[in-house]
PDB file of C-alpha atoms in Angstrom:
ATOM      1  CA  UNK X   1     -15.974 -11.658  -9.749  1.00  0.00           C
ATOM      2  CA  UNK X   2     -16.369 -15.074  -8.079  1.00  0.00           C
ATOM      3  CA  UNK X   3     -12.569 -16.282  -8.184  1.00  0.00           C
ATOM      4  CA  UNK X   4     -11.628 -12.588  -6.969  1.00  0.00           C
ATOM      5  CA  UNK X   5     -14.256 -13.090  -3.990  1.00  0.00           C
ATOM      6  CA  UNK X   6     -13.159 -16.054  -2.914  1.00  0.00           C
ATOM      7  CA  UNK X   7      -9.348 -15.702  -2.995  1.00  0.00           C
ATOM      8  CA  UNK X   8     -10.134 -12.054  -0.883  1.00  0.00           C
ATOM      9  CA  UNK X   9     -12.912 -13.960   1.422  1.00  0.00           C
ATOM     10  CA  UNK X  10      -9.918 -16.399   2.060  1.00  0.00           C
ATOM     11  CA  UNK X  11      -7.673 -13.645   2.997  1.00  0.00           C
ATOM     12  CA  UNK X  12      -9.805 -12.141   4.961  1.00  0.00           C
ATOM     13  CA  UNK X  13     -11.652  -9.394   3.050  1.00  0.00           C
ATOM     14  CA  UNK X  14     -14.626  -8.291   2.170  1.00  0.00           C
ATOM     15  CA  UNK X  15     -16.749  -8.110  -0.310  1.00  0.00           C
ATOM     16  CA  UNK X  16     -17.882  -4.545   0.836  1.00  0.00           C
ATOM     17  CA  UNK X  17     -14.175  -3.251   0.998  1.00  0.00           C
ATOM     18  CA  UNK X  18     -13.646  -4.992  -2.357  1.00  0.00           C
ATOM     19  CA  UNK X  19     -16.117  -2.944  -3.822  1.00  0.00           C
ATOM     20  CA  UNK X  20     -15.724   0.602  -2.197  1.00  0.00           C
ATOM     21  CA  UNK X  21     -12.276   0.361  -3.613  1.00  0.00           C
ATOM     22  CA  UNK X  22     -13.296  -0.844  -6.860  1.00  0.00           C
ATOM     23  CA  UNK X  23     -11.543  -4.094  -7.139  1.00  0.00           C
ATOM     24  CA  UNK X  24     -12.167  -5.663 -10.305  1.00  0.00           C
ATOM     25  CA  UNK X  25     -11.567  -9.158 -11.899  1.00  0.00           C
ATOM     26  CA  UNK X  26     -10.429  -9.831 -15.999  1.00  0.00           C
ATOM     27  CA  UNK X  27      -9.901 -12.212 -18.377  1.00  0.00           C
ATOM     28  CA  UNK X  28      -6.059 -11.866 -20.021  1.00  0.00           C
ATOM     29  CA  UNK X  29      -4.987 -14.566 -22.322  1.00  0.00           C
ATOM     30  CA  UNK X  30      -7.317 -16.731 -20.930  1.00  0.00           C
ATOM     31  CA  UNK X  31      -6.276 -16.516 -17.111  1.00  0.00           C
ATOM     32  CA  UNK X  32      -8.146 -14.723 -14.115  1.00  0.00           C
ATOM     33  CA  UNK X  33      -6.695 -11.608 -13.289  1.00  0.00           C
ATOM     34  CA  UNK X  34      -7.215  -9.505  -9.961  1.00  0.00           C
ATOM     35  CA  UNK X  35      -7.717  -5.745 -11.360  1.00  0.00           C
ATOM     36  CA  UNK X  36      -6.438  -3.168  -8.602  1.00  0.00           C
ATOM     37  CA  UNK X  37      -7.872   0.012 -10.363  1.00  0.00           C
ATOM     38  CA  UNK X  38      -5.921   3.289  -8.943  1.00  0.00           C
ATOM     39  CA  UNK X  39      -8.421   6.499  -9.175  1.00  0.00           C
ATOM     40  CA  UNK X  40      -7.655  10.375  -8.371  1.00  0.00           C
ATOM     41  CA  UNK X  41     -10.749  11.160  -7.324  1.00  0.00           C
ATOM     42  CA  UNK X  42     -12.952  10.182 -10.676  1.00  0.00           C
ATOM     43  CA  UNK X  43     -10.199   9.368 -13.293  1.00  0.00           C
ATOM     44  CA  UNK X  44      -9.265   6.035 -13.426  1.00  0.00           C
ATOM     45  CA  UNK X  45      -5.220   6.814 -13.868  1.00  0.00           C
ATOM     46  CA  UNK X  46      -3.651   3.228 -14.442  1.00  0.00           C
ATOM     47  CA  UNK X  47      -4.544  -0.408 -13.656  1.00  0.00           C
ATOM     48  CA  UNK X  48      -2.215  -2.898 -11.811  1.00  0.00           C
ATOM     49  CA  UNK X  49      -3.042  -6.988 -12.460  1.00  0.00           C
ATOM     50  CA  UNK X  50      -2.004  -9.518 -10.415  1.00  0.00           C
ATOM     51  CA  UNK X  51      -2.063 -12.974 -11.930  1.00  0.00           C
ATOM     52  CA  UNK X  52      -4.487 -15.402 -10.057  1.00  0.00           C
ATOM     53  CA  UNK X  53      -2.923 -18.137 -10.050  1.00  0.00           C
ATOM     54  CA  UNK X  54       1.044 -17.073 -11.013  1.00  0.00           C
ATOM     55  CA  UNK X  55       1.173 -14.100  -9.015  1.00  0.00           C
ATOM     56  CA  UNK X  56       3.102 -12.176 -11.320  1.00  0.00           C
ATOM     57  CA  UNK X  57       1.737  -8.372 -11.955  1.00  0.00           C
ATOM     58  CA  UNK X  58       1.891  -6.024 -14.758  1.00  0.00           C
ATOM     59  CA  UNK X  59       0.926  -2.461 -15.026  1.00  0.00           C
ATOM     60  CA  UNK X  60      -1.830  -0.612 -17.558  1.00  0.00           C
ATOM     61  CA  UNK X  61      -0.019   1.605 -19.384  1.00  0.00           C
ATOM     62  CA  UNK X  62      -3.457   2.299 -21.953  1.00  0.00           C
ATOM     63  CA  UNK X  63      -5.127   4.663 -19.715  1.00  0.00           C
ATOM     64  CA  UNK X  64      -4.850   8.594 -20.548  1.00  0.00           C
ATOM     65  CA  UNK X  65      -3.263   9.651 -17.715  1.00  0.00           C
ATOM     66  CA  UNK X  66      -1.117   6.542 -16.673  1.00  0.00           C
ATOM     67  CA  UNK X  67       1.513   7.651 -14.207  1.00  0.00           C
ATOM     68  CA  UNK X  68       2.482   6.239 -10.961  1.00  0.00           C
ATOM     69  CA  UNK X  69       0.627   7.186  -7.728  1.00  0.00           C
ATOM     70  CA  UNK X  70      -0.371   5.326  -4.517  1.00  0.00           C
ATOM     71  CA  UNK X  71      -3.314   3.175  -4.529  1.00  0.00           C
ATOM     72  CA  UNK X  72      -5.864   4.940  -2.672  1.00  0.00           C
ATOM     73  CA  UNK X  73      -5.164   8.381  -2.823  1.00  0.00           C
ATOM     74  CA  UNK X  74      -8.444   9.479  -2.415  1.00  0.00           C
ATOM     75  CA  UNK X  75      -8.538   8.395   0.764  1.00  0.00           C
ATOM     76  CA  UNK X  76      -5.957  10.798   2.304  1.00  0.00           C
ATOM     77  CA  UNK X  77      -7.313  13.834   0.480  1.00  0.00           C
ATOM     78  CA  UNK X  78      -8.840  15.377   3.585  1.00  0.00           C
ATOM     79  CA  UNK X  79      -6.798  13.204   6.215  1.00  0.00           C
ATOM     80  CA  UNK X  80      -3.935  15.152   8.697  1.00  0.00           C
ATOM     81  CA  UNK X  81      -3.184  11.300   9.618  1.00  0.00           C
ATOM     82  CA  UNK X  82      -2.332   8.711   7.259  1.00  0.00           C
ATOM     83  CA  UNK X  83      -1.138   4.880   7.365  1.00  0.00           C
ATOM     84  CA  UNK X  84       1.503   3.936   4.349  1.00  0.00           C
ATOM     85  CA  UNK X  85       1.372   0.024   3.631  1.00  0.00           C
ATOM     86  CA  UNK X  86       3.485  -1.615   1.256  1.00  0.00           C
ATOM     87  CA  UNK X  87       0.796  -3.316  -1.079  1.00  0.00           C
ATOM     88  CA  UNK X  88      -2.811  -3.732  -2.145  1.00  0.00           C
ATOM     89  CA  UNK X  89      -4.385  -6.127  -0.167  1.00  0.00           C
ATOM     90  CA  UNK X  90      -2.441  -4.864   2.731  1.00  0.00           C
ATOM     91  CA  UNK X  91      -4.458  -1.312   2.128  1.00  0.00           C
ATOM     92  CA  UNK X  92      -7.516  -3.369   2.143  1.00  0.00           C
ATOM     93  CA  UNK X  93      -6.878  -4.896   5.032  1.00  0.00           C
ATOM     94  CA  UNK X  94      -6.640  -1.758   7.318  1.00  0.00           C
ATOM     95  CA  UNK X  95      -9.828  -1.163   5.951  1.00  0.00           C
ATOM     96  CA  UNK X  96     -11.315  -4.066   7.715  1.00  0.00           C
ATOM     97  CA  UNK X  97      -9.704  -3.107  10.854  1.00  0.00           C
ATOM     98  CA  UNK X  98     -11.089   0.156  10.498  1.00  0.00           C
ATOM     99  CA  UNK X  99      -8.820   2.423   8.824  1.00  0.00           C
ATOM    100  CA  UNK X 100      -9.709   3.938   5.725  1.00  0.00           C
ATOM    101  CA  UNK X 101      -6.659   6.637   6.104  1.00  0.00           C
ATOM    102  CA  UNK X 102      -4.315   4.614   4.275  1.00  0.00           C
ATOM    103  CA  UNK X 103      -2.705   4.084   0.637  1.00  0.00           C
ATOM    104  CA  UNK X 104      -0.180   1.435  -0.716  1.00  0.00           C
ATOM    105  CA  UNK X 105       2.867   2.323  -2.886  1.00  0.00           C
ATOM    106  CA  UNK X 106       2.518   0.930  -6.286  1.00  0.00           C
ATOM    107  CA  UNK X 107       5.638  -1.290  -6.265  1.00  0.00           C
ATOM    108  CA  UNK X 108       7.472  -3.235  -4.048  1.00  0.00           C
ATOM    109  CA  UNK X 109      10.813  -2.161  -1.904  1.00  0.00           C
ATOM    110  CA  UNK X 110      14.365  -1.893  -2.136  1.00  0.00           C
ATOM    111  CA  UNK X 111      17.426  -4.243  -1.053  1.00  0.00           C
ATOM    112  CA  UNK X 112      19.247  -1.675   0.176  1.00  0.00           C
ATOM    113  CA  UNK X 113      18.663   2.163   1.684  1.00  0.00           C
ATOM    114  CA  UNK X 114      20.910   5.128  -0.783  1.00  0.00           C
ATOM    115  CA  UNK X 115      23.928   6.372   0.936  1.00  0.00           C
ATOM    116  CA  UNK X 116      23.133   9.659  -1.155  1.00  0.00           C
ATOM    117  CA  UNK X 117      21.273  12.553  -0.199  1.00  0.00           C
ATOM    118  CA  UNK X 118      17.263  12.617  -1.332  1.00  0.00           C
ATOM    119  CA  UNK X 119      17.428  14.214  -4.734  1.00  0.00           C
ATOM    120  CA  UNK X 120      15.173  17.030  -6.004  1.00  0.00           C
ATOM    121  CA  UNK X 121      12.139  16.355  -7.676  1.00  0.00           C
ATOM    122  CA  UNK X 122      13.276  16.821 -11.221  1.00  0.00           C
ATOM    123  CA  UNK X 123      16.364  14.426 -10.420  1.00  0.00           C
ATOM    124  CA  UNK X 124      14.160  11.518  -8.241  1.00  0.00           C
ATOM    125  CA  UNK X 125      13.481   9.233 -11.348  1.00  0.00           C
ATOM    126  CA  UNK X 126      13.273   5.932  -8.617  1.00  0.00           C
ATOM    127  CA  UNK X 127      11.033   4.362  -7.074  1.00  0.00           C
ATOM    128  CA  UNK X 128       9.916   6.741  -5.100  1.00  0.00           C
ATOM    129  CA  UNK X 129       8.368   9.377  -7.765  1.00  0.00           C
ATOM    130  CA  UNK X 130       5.098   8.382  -7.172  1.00  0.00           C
ATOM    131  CA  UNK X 131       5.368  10.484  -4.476  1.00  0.00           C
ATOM    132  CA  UNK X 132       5.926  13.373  -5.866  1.00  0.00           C
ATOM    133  CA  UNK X 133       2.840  13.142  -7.668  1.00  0.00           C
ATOM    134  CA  UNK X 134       1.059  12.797  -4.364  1.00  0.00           C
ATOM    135  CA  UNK X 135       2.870  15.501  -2.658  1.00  0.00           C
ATOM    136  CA  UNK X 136      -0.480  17.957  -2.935  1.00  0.00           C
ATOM    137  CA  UNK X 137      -2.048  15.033  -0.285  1.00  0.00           C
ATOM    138  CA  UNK X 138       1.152  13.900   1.538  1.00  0.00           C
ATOM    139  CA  UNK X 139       1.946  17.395   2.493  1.00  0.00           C
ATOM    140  CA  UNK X 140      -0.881  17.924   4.422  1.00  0.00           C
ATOM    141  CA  UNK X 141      -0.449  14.979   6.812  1.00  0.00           C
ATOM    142  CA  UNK X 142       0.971  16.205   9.816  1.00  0.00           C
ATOM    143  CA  UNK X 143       1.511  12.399  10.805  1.00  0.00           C
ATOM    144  CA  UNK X 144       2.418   9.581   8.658  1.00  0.00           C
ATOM    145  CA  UNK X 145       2.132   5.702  10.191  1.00  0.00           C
ATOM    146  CA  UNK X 146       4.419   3.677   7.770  1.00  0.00           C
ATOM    147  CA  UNK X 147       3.214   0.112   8.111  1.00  0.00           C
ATOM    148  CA  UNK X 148       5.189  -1.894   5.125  1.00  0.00           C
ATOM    149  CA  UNK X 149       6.444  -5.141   5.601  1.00  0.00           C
ATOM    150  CA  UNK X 150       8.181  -6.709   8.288  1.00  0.00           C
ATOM    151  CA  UNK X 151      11.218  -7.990   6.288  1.00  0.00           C
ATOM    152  CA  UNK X 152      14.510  -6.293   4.974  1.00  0.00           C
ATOM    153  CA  UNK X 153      13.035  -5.297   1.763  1.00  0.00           C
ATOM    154  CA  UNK X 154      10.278  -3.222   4.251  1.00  0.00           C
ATOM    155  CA  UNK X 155      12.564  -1.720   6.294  1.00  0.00           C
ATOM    156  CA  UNK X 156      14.478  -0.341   3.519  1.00  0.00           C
ATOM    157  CA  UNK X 157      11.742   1.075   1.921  1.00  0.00           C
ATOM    158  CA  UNK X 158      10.490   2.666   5.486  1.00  0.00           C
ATOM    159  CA  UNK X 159      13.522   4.227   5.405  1.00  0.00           C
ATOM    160  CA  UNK X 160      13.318   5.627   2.039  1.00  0.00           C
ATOM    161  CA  UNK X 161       9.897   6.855   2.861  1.00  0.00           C
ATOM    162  CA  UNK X 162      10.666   8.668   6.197  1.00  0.00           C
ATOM    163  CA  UNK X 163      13.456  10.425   4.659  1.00  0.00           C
ATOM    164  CA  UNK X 164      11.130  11.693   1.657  1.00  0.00           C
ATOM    165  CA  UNK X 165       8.579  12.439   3.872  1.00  0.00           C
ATOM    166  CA  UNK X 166      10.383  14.089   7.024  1.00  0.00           C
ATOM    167  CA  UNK X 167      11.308  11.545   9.775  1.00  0.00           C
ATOM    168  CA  UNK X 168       9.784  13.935  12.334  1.00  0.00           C
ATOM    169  CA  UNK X 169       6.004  13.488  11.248  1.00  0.00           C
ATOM    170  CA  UNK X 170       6.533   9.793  10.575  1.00  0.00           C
ATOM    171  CA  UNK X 171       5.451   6.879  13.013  1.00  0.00           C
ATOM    172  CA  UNK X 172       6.043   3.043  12.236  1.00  0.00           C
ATOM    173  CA  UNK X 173       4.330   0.209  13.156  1.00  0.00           C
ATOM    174  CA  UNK X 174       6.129  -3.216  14.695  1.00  0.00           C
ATOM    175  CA  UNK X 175       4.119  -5.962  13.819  1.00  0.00           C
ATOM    176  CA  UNK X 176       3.465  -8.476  16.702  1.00  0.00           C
ATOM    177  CA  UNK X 177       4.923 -11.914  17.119  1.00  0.00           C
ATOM    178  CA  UNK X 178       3.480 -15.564  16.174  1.00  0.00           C
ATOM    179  CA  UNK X 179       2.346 -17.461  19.197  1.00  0.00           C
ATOM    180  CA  UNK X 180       3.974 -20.164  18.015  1.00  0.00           C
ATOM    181  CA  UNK X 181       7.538 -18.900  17.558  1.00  0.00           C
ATOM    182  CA  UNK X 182       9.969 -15.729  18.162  1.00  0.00           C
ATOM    183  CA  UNK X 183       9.130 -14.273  14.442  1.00  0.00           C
ATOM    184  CA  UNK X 184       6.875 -11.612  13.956  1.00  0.00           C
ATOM    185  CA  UNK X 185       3.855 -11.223  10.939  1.00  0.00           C
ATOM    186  CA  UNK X 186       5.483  -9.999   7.933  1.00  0.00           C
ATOM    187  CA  UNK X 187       2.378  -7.078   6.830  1.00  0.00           C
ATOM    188  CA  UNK X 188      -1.030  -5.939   7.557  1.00  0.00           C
ATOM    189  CA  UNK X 189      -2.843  -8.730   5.656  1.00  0.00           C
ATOM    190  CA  UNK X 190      -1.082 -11.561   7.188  1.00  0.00           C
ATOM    191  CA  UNK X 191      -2.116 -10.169  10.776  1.00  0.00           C
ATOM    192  CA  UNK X 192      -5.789  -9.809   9.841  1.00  0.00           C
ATOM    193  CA  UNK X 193      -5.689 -13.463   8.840  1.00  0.00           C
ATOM    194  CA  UNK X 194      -4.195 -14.536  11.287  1.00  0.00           C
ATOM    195  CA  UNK X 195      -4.821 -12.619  14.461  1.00  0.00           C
ATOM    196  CA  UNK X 196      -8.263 -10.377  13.613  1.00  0.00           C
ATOM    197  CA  UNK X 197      -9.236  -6.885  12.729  1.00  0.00           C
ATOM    198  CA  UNK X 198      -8.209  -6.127  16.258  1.00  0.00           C
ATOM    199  CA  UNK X 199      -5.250  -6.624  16.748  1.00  0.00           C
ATOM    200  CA  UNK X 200      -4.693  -5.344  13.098  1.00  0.00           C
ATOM    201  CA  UNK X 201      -6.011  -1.921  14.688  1.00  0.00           C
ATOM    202  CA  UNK X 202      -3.872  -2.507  17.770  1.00  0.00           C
ATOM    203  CA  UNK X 203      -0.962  -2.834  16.097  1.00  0.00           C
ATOM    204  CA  UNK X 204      -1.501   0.871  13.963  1.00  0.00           C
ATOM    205  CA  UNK X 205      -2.342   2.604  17.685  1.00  0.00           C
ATOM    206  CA  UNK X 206       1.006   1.230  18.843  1.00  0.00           C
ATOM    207  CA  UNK X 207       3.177   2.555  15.990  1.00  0.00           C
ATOM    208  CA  UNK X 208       6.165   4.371  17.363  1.00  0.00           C
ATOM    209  CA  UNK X 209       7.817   7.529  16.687  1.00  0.00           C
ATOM    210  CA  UNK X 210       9.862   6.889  13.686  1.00  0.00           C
ATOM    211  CA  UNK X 211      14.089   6.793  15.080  1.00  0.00           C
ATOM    212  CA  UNK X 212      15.660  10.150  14.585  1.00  0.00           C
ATOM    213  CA  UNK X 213      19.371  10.176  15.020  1.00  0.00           C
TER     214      UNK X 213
END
């Protein structure tokens, strides 16, 4: 685990929150992997890998019950409030600002938002259908803080969210600017480094109703 601690110590994470959520590091082909093990409460239902050094990711499809849910879940099982990010080390980084209320969506975000209504659940075969395998925690949130990333590709997927998960219990959080220029931090992570747990945690209090036309 020594490469995984030290890429996560330089990113500002723990070695505490790297255990709790069971971060793990593997050999494949001969190069470091970072292991991202997703549980439901104590089956271990898939694996996602991020290459070390090439940052590409694959998923574990080995597992008995591999299918596609957020990473985290078991942290919203008893939560009415919960905090959406768009990726792993984003989820671990509201843990080090405090928040242990929050899941990531197993893969990353559309271009563009669908023109089309939401399907059904039988019909919603996209991204999304993770989801609906969730739905038993989601639906007992009665406030959701959607906290993807800052760019196009996160918008788009807020979107998709809120309109899945009812833009009237949904709340999303602006990320604050660089000192140094007019742009704002792009995700969770990227503010811990940069700015600190707290204003990481200040950011989340400040999340605004999400826009209801």
């Amino acid at each position: 685990m020594r490469f995984v601690k030290e890429y996560f110590a330089g990113r500002s994470i723990s070695e505490k929150t790297l255990e709790r959520n069971r971060v793990m590091q593997k050999i494949i082909g001969g190069e470091i992997v970072i292991a991202f093990t997703y549980w439901e409460r104590e089956e271990l239902v898939t694996c996602k890998y991020r290459w070390y050094l090439t940052k590409r990711f694959s998923q574990e499809r080995k597992t008995r019950t591999a299918r596609r849910i957020l990473y985290g879940v078991n942290d919203i099982e008893q939560a009415s409030e919960i905090i959406i990010v768009e990726g792993e080390p984003d989820k671990l980084a509201m843990e080090e600002a405090g928040f242990l209320n929050c899941v990531s969506v197993p893969d990353g975000a559309p271009d563009i938002v669908s023109s089309k209504p939401v399907p059904p659940e039988s019909k919603d075969k996209s991204f999304n259908k993770y989801l609906w395998n969730c739905n038993d925690y989601l639906k007992k949130a009665s406030r959701i803080i959607i906290a993807t990333d800052g760019d196009v590709a996160g918008h788009c997927l807020a979107e998709e969210l809120a309109r899945r998960l009812g833009k009237e219990r949904c709340w999303r959080v602006k990320w604050p600017k660089k000192s140094d220029d007019d742009k704002h931090f792009k995700d969770a992570n990227e503010v811990l480094m940069s700015m600190g747990p707290h204003v990481l945690k200040e950011a989340v209090l400040n999340a605004e109703p999400y826009p209801i036309p």
